Amino acid sequence: MLYILIAIVLLGLYLYSQWLCSQIRIRFLIKGMEVMEARLTNIQEVDVTVEFLNSLENPVGVDGVPTWLSSDETIATVAASADGMTATIRTTGAIGSCQITVRGDADLTSGTIDIVGVLDVVVTASGAVQVNFTLGVPRTRSI
């Protein structure tokens, strides 16, 4: 009987943790505006802030420091701040796309419930901003 009671309690805790995880979402902010995709040229970088939100869209904390990762560091790298709530996405010069992932622990107790947010990054070629002339060797003009 005790084993059944323990199993029911553990099942309840598991279901609660799964429900809790489904009630939290992640919002990415660039210059205070919510984004799901960042479009950058291959000579740019951008600061991004992450917010973890509950089902009522209220900011909530996470356990520990969120971690950041780029799916393709040949396209863009990501450097997180000490508290993990902001990061800088820096393009490498290559053209293409990648995803920036932030991962946090939504369980504020001793357990772990991963919550993951993904930001798509599209890197395009930068446009011309300057014109250079290359002169040949001067010669006598023809008549």
Backbone as a printed PyTorch tensor [residue, N CA C, xyz], in Angstrom:
tensor([[[  0.8190,  -1.1890,   0.0000],
         [  0.0000,   0.0000,   0.0000],
         [  0.8690,   1.2620,   0.0000]],

        [[  1.9440,   1.2200,   0.7830],
         [  2.8390,   2.3630,   0.8480],
         [  3.5000,   2.6100,  -0.5060]],

        [[  3.8590,   1.5240,  -1.2070],
         [  4.4840,   1.6510,  -2.5180],
         [  3.5400,   2.2920,  -3.5280]],

        [[  2.2870,   1.9410,  -3.4290],
         [  1.2910,   2.5260,  -4.3340],
         [  1.1520,   4.0140,  -4.0530]],

        [[  1.1090,   4.3850,  -2.7980],
         [  1.0140,   5.7930,  -2.4200],
         [  2.2380,   6.5680,  -2.9070]],

        [[  3.4200,   6.0020,  -2.7480],
         [  4.6440,   6.6550,  -3.2210],
         [  4.6090,   6.7970,  -4.7370]],

        [[  4.1610,   5.7630,  -5.4310],
         [  4.0710,   5.8130,  -6.8920],
         [  3.0990,   6.8960,  -7.3430]],

        [[  1.9850,   7.0290,  -6.6530],
         [  0.9990,   8.0600,  -7.0040],
         [  1.5790,   9.4510,  -6.7820]],

        [[  2.2880,   9.6370,  -5.6750],
         [  2.9060,  10.9390,  -5.3820],
         [  3.9620,  11.2670,  -6.4340]],

        [[  4.8010,  10.2820,  -6.7710],
         [  5.8340,  10.5210,  -7.7800],
         [  5.2200,  10.8190,  -9.1470]],

        [[  4.1640,  10.0980,  -9.4980],
         [  3.4770,  10.3700, -10.7590],
         [  2.8950,  11.7750, -10.7540]],

        [[  2.3160,  12.1800,  -9.6310],
         [  1.7710,  13.5290,  -9.5140],
         [  2.8450,  14.5890,  -9.6660]],

        [[  3.9960,  14.3660,  -9.0300],
         [  5.1000,  15.3180,  -9.1600],
         [  5.6070,  15.3830, -10.5910]],

        [[  5.7010,  14.2360, -11.2510],
         [  6.1440,  14.2160, -12.6460],
         [  5.1650,  14.9770, -13.5340]],

        [[  3.8840,  14.7010, -13.3830],
         [  2.8740,  15.3890, -14.2010],
         [  2.8800,  16.8860, -13.9270]],

        [[  3.0520,  17.2800, -12.6590],
         [  3.1250,  18.6950, -12.3200],
         [  4.3350,  19.3460, -12.9830]],

        [[  5.4780,  18.6580, -12.9650],
         [  6.6770,  19.2330, -13.5800],
         [  6.4960,  19.3900, -15.0840]],

        [[  5.8400,  18.4270, -15.7400],
         [  5.5860,  18.5400, -17.1690],
         [  4.6120,  19.6860, -17.4590]],

        [[  3.6070,  19.8540, -16.6310],
         [  2.6560,  20.9540, -16.7970],
         [  3.3620,  22.2920, -16.5910]],

        [[  4.2080,  22.3610, -15.5600],
         [  4.9300,  23.5930, -15.2680],
         [  5.8030,  23.9810, -16.4470]],

        [[  6.5020,  23.0130, -17.0150],
         [  7.3670,  23.2950, -18.1530],
         [  6.5500,  23.8060, -19.3360]],

        [[  5.3600,  23.2660, -19.5410],
         [  4.5360,  23.7070, -20.6640],
         [  3.9440,  25.0900, -20.4160]],

        [[  3.9920,  25.5740, -19.1930],
         [  3.4150,  26.8660, -18.8540],
         [  4.4230,  28.0050, -18.9490]],

        [[  5.6700,  27.6890, -19.2690],
         [  6.7060,  28.7150, -19.3470],
         [  7.1840,  28.8160, -20.7840]],

        [[  7.3380,  30.0330, -21.2770],
         [  7.8730,  30.2160, -22.6190],
         [  8.9940,  31.2400, -22.5640]],

        [[  9.7150,  31.3530, -23.6620],
         [ 10.8660,  32.2470, -23.7200],
         [ 10.5960,  33.3390, -24.7430]],

        [[ 10.9800,  34.5660, -24.3850],
         [ 10.8430,  35.6950, -25.3090],
         [ 12.2270,  36.2970, -25.5180]],

        [[ 12.6020,  36.5110, -26.7970],
         [ 13.8620,  37.1640, -27.1330],
         [ 13.5800,  38.6310, -27.4380]],

        [[ 14.4170,  39.5110, -26.9040],
         [ 14.2540,  40.9460, -27.1140],
         [ 15.5180,  41.5330, -27.7200]],

        [[ 15.3360,  42.3050, -28.7930],
         [ 16.4200,  43.0850, -29.3640],
         [ 15.9500,  44.5280, -29.3730]],

        [[ 16.6970,  45.3940, -28.7000],
         [ 16.3030,  46.7990, -28.5110],
         [ 14.8960,  46.9010, -27.9260]],

        [[ 14.5560,  46.0050, -27.0130],
         [ 13.2750,  46.0530, -26.3300],
         [ 12.1080,  45.5000, -27.1240]],

        [[ 12.3270,  45.0470, -28.3420],
         [ 11.2450,  44.5160, -29.1780],
         [ 11.3610,  42.9960, -29.2640]],

        [[ 10.2270,  42.2980, -29.1600],
         [ 10.2240,  40.8430, -29.2420],
         [ 10.5110,  40.4010, -30.6750]],

        [[ 11.3990,  39.4350, -30.8170],
         [ 11.7600,  38.9090, -32.1400],
         [ 11.8000,  37.3910, -32.0750]],

        [[ 11.5610,  36.7470, -33.2130],
         [ 11.7310,  35.3030, -33.3360],
         [ 12.8100,  34.9870, -34.3570]],

        [[ 13.2560,  36.0250, -35.0930],
         [ 14.2960,  35.8650, -36.0910],
         [ 15.1420,  37.1270, -36.1140]],

        [[ 16.4480,  36.9450, -36.2600],
         [ 17.3470,  38.0840, -36.3860],
         [ 17.9390,  38.0450, -37.7950]],

        [[ 17.8180,  39.1520, -38.5270],
         [ 18.4070,  39.2670, -39.8630],
         [ 19.5750,  40.2380, -39.7520]],

        [[ 20.7690,  39.7340, -40.0320],
         [ 21.9860,  40.5240, -39.8970],
         [ 22.7890,  40.4380, -41.1860]],

        [[ 23.6080,  41.4630, -41.4290],
         [ 24.5650,  41.3430, -42.5210],
         [ 25.8250,  40.6780, -41.9640]],

        [[ 26.7000,  40.2720, -42.8590],
         [ 27.8770,  39.5300, -42.4230],
         [ 28.9560,  40.3930, -41.7670]],

        [[ 28.6480,  41.6600, -41.4990],
         [ 29.5860,  42.5270, -40.7750],
         [ 28.9610,  43.0890, -39.4990]],

        [[ 27.8500,  42.4930, -39.0490],
         [ 27.1260,  43.0280, -37.8980],
         [ 27.1850,  42.0980, -36.6930]],

        [[ 26.8340,  42.6800, -35.5430],
         [ 26.5820,  41.9380, -34.3160],
         [ 25.4030,  42.5950, -33.6300]],

        [[ 24.7480,  41.8740, -32.7250],
         [ 23.5730,  42.4300, -32.0530],
         [ 23.4970,  41.8650, -30.6420]],

        [[ 23.0450,  42.7120, -29.7000],
         [ 22.8050,  42.2740, -28.3290],
         [ 21.3720,  41.7620, -28.2360]],

        [[ 21.1830,  40.6870, -27.5070],
         [ 19.8530,  40.0930, -27.3460],
         [ 19.6260,  39.8030, -25.8640]],

        [[ 18.4040,  40.0420, -25.4220],
         [ 17.9940,  39.7810, -24.0440],
         [ 16.9550,  38.6800, -24.0610]],

        [[ 16.9990,  37.8020, -23.1000],
         [ 16.0160,  36.7210, -23.0190],
         [ 15.1490,  36.9330, -21.7840]],

        [[ 13.8670,  36.6350, -21.9220],
         [ 12.9280,  36.6460, -20.7990],
         [ 12.2430,  35.2950, -20.7450]],

        [[ 12.1130,  34.7530, -19.5600],
         [ 11.3610,  33.5240, -19.3520],
         [ 10.0080,  33.9430, -18.8010]],

        [[  8.9220,  33.4860, -19.4350],
         [  7.5750,  33.9300, -19.0940],
         [  6.7060,  32.7560, -18.6630]],

        [[  5.7850,  33.0310, -17.7290],
         [  4.8170,  31.9940, -17.3610],
         [  3.6060,  32.0690, -18.2880]],

        [[  2.6000,  31.2720, -18.0220],
         [  1.4400,  31.1990, -18.9180],
         [  0.6360,  32.4970, -18.9560]],

        [[  0.8430,  33.3710, -17.9930],
         [  0.1580,  34.6690, -17.9770],
         [  1.0180,  35.7740, -18.5690]],

        [[  2.1210,  35.3770, -19.2360],
         [  3.0590,  36.3090, -19.8720],
         [  3.8210,  37.1640, -18.8690]],

        [[  3.9230,  36.7120, -17.6260],
         [  4.6910,  37.4210, -16.6040],
         [  6.1160,  36.8610, -16.5610]],

        [[  7.1210,  37.7260, -16.4480],
         [  8.5010,  37.2340, -16.3430],
         [  8.6840,  36.3880, -15.0830]],

        [[  9.3920,  35.2750, -15.2320],
         [  9.7170,  34.3960, -14.1060],
         [ 11.2000,  34.0800, -14.1510]],

        [[ 11.7420,  33.7080, -13.0200],
         [ 13.1500,  33.3640, -12.9390],
         [ 13.3970,  31.9170, -13.3220]],

        [[ 14.6500,  31.6070, -13.5240],
         [ 15.0740,  30.2280, -13.7480],
         [ 16.1560,  29.8970, -12.7430]],

        [[ 16.3650,  28.6250, -12.5340],
         [ 17.3600,  28.1710, -11.5780],
         [ 18.7280,  28.1690, -12.2470]],

        [[ 19.6610,  28.9070, -11.7080],
         [ 21.0040,  28.9580, -12.2730],
         [ 21.1170,  29.9420, -13.4250]],

        [[ 22.2260,  29.8520, -14.1380],
         [ 22.5270,  30.7620, -15.2450],
         [ 22.1390,  30.0850, -16.5600]],

        [[ 21.3000,  30.7310, -17.3800],
         [ 20.9630,  30.1570, -18.6880],
         [ 22.2200,  29.9930, -19.5460]],

        [[ 22.2130,  28.9730, -20.3940],
         [ 23.3380,  28.7260, -21.2940],
         [ 22.9180,  29.0000, -22.7330]],

        [[ 23.8530,  29.4880, -23.5300],
         [ 23.6150,  29.8680, -24.9170],
         [ 24.5050,  29.0380, -25.8330]],

        [[ 24.0160,  28.7740, -27.0560],
         [ 24.7600,  27.9710, -28.0110],
         [ 24.3740,  28.3630, -29.4330]],

        [[ 25.3620,  28.4100, -30.3280],
         [ 25.1100,  28.6250, -31.7560],
         [ 25.1420,  27.2680, -32.4460]],

        [[ 24.1850,  27.0330, -33.3520],
         [ 24.1620,  25.7600, -34.0710],
         [ 25.2520,  25.6950, -35.1340]],

        [[ 25.7840,  26.8460, -35.5540],
         [ 26.8500,  26.8650, -36.5670],
         [ 27.7390,  28.0790, -36.3280]],

        [[ 28.8470,  27.8560, -35.6520],
         [ 29.7530,  28.9600, -35.3170],
         [ 30.5430,  29.4630, -36.5130]],

        [[ 30.4030,  28.8380, -37.6830],
         [ 31.0160,  29.3990, -38.8830],
         [ 30.1460,  30.5180, -39.4540]],

        [[ 28.8960,  30.6080, -39.0220],
         [ 27.9670,  31.6610, -39.4530],
         [ 27.8890,  32.7620, -38.3990]],

        [[ 27.6230,  32.3930, -37.1410],
         [ 27.5080,  33.3670, -36.0450],
         [ 27.9080,  32.7070, -34.7380]],

        [[ 28.5180,  33.5110, -33.8720],
         [ 28.8760,  33.0470, -32.5340],
         [ 28.0000,  33.7760, -31.5220]],

        [[ 27.9360,  33.2460, -30.3240],
         [ 27.1510,  33.8870, -29.2740],
         [ 27.9920,  33.9080, -27.9990]],

        [[ 28.0240,  35.0810, -27.3550],
         [ 28.7620,  35.2520, -26.1020],
         [ 27.7870,  35.7710, -25.0510]],

        [[ 27.5580,  34.9770, -24.0360],
         [ 26.5880,  35.3220, -22.9910],
         [ 27.2180,  36.1940, -21.9160]],

        [[ 26.3840,  37.0050, -21.2740],
         [ 26.8260,  37.8010, -20.1250],
         [ 26.9830,  36.8710, -18.9230]],

        [[ 27.5370,  37.3940, -17.8460],
         [ 27.7810,  36.5940, -16.6460],
         [ 26.4920,  36.0210, -16.0610]],

        [[ 25.3770,  36.7840, -16.1410],
         [ 24.1180,  36.2840, -15.5760],
         [ 23.3040,  35.4620, -16.5860]],

        [[ 23.7560,  35.3870, -17.8390],
         [ 23.0980,  34.5800, -18.8450],
         [ 21.8060,  35.1540, -19.4020]],

        [[ 21.4240,  36.3380, -18.9680],
         [ 20.1590,  36.9160, -19.4210],
         [ 20.3090,  37.7710, -20.6760]],

        [[ 21.5330,  38.0960, -21.0430],
         [ 21.8020,  38.8090, -22.2920],
         [ 22.9710,  38.1190, -22.9830]],

        [[ 23.0690,  38.3580, -24.2800],
         [ 24.1730,  37.7840, -25.0450],
         [ 24.4080,  38.6530, -26.2640]],

        [[ 25.5880,  38.5140, -26.8580],
         [ 25.9110,  39.1930, -28.1030],
         [ 26.0550,  38.1430, -29.1920]],

        [[ 25.2950,  38.3360, -30.2660],
         [ 25.3950,  37.4650, -31.4320],
         [ 26.2700,  38.2030, -32.4340]],

        [[ 27.3600,  37.5630, -32.8670],
         [ 28.3190,  38.1930, -33.7740],
         [ 28.4570,  37.3340, -35.0200]],

        [[ 28.2440,  37.9590, -36.1820],
         [ 28.4330,  37.2290, -37.4280],
         [ 29.9270,  37.0570, -37.6860]],

        [[ 30.2770,  36.0330, -38.4600],
         [ 31.6890,  35.7130, -38.6920],
         [ 32.1910,  36.1960, -40.0440]],

        [[ 31.2940,  36.6620, -40.9070],
         [ 31.6660,  37.0590, -42.2590],
         [ 31.0610,  36.1370, -43.2990]],

        [[ 30.7050,  34.9330, -42.8910],
         [ 30.0900,  33.9700, -43.8090],
         [ 28.5990,  34.2780, -43.9920]],

        [[ 28.0580,  33.8170, -45.1130],
         [ 26.6390,  33.9900, -45.4280],
         [ 25.9250,  32.6800, -45.1080]],

        [[ 24.7220,  32.7740, -44.5310],
         [ 23.9510,  31.5670, -44.2390],
         [ 23.0050,  31.7820, -43.0910]],

        [[ 22.5840,  30.6970, -42.4810],
         [ 21.6730,  30.8040, -41.3430],
         [ 22.0790,  29.7980, -40.2720]],

        [[ 21.6840,  30.1020, -39.0590],
         [ 21.9320,  29.2170, -37.9270],
         [ 20.8660,  29.4970, -36.8770]],

        [[ 20.9350,  28.7690, -35.7970],
         [ 20.0090,  28.9860, -34.6920],
         [ 20.8040,  29.2360, -33.4140]],

        [[ 20.3230,  30.2090, -32.6610],
         [ 20.8970,  30.4890, -31.3510],
         [ 19.9310,  29.8990, -30.3280]],

        [[ 20.4540,  29.0650, -29.4520],
         [ 19.6370,  28.3780, -28.4570],
         [ 20.0000,  28.8680, -27.0640]],

        [[ 18.9770,  29.1300, -26.2590],
         [ 19.1990,  29.4250, -24.8430],
         [ 18.4380,  28.3750, -24.0520]],

        [[ 19.0900,  27.8950, -23.0060],
         [ 18.5010,  26.8130, -22.2030],
         [ 18.5500,  27.2200, -20.7330]],

        [[ 17.4300,  27.0240, -20.0500],
         [ 17.3560,  27.3310, -18.6290],
         [ 16.6890,  26.2000, -17.8710]],

        [[ 16.7750,  26.2470, -16.5590],
         [ 16.1390,  25.2600, -15.6880],
         [ 14.9100,  25.8990, -15.0710]],

        [[ 13.7200,  25.4670, -15.5200],
         [ 12.4630,  26.0530, -15.0670],
         [ 12.0510,  25.5650, -13.6860]],

        [[ 12.7010,  24.5370, -13.1690],
         [ 12.3710,  23.9950, -11.8550],
         [ 13.2140,  24.7110, -10.8040]],

        [[ 12.5820,  25.5300,  -9.9800],
         [ 13.3130,  26.3250,  -8.9920],
         [ 13.6410,  25.5280,  -7.7290]],

        [[ 13.3170,  24.2310,  -7.7230],
         [ 13.6710,  23.3770,  -6.5900],
         [ 14.9240,  22.5950,  -6.9660]],

        [[ 15.1610,  21.4830,  -6.3010],
         [ 16.3690,  20.7070,  -6.5620],
         [ 16.3030,  19.9020,  -7.8570]],

        [[ 15.1350,  19.8030,  -8.4680],
         [ 14.9910,  19.0660,  -9.7220],
         [ 15.4170,  19.9010, -10.9200]],

        [[ 15.2420,  19.3180, -12.1030],
         [ 15.5960,  20.0110, -13.3360],
         [ 14.4870,  19.8440, -14.3600]],

        [[ 14.0190,  20.9580, -14.8920],
         [ 13.0920,  20.9550, -16.0180],
         [ 13.6710,  21.9080, -17.0460]],

        [[ 14.1920,  21.3440, -18.1350],
         [ 14.7810,  22.1720, -19.1830],
         [ 13.7110,  22.9520, -19.9280]],

        [[ 13.9990,  24.2200, -20.1480],
         [ 13.1800,  25.0310, -21.0450],
         [ 14.1560,  25.6170, -22.0610]],

        [[ 13.7920,  25.4980, -23.3320],
         [ 14.7020,  25.8610, -24.4120],
         [ 14.0240,  26.8520, -25.3300]],

        [[ 14.7480,  27.8940, -25.6960],
         [ 14.2760,  28.8620, -26.6830],
         [ 15.2260,  28.8850, -27.8650]],

        [[ 14.6780,  29.0470, -29.0630],
         [ 15.4890,  29.0390, -30.2790],
         [ 15.2190,  30.3140, -31.0630]],

        [[ 16.2830,  31.0020, -31.4360],
         [ 16.2080,  32.2120, -32.2430],
         [ 16.8770,  31.9230, -33.5820]],

        [[ 16.1330,  32.0670, -34.6690],
         [ 16.7010,  31.8860, -36.0060],
         [ 17.5220,  33.1110, -36.3780]],

        [[ 18.7060,  32.8900, -36.9430],
         [ 19.5830,  33.9710, -37.3880],
         [ 19.8650,  33.7640, -38.8730]],

        [[ 19.5670,  34.7910, -39.6600],
         [ 19.8180,  34.7660, -41.0970],
         [ 20.8680,  35.8330, -41.3910]],

        [[ 21.9750,  35.4170, -42.0120],
         [ 23.0780,  36.3330, -42.3030],
         [ 23.1700,  36.5050, -43.8140]],

        [[ 23.0940,  37.7670, -44.2570],
         [ 23.1820,  38.0960, -45.6780],
         [ 24.4270,  38.9430, -45.9240]],

        [[ 24.7700,  39.1030, -47.1940],
         [ 25.9450,  39.9080, -47.5560],
         [ 25.6720,  41.3760, -47.2810]],

        [[ 26.6920,  42.0640, -46.8310],
         [ 26.5480,  43.5070, -46.6100],
         [ 26.6360,  44.2200, -47.9560]],

        [[ 25.9920,  45.3670, -48.0470],
         [ 26.0080,  46.1550, -49.2820],
         [ 27.2250,  47.0640, -49.3490]],

        [[ 27.4620,  47.6090, -50.5290],
         [ 28.5840,  48.5250, -50.7310],
         [ 28.3440,  49.8340, -49.9820]],

        [[ 29.3990,  50.3730, -49.4120],
         [ 29.3100,  51.6530, -48.7000],
         [ 30.3960,  52.6180, -49.1560]],

        [[ 31.2110,  52.1910, -50.1150],
         [ 32.3370,  53.0020, -50.5400],
         [ 32.7150,  52.5980, -51.9660]],

        [[ 33.3090,  53.5430, -52.7190],
         [ 33.8070,  53.2670, -54.0640],
         [ 35.2930,  53.5620, -54.0890]],

        [[ 36.0820,  52.6240, -54.5670],
         [ 37.5290,  52.8110, -54.7120],
         [ 37.8900,  52.7840, -56.1900]],

        [[ 38.8210,  53.6480, -56.6010],
         [ 39.3440,  53.6600, -57.9690],
         [ 40.7640,  53.1130, -57.9380]],

        [[ 41.0930,  52.3280, -58.9310],
         [ 42.4700,  51.8590, -59.1170],
         [ 42.9270,  52.3720, -60.4510]],

        [[ 43.9870,  53.1880, -60.4250],
         [ 44.4880,  53.7920, -61.6600],
         [ 45.5850,  52.9210, -62.2600]],

        [[ 45.5910,  52.8720, -63.5820],
         [ 46.6600,  52.1890, -64.2950],
         [ 47.8660,  53.1230, -64.4160]],

        [[ 48.8500,  52.6990, -65.1860],
         [ 50.0660,  53.4860, -65.4020],
         [ 49.7470,  54.5740, -66.4460]],

        [[ 50.0570,  55.8550, -66.1450],
         [ 49.8010,  56.9140, -67.1320],
         [ 50.6260,  56.7020, -68.4070]],

        [[ 50.0660,  57.0930, -69.5560],
         [ 50.7510,  56.9560, -70.8450],
         [ 50.4160,  58.1530, -71.7140]],

        [[ 51.1470,  58.3290, -72.7650],
         [ 50.8790,  59.4220, -73.6900],
         [ 49.6110,  59.0720, -74.4520]],

        [[ 48.7600,  60.0560, -74.5800],
         [ 47.4950,  59.7950, -75.2710],
         [ 47.7340,  59.6910, -76.7750]],

        [[ 46.8910,  58.9880, -77.4380],
         [ 47.0070,  58.8620, -78.8910],
         [ 46.4010,  60.0890, -79.5560]],

        [[ 46.8610,  60.3670, -80.7890],
         [ 46.3940,  61.5550, -81.5120],
         [ 45.1120,  61.3190, -82.2120]]])
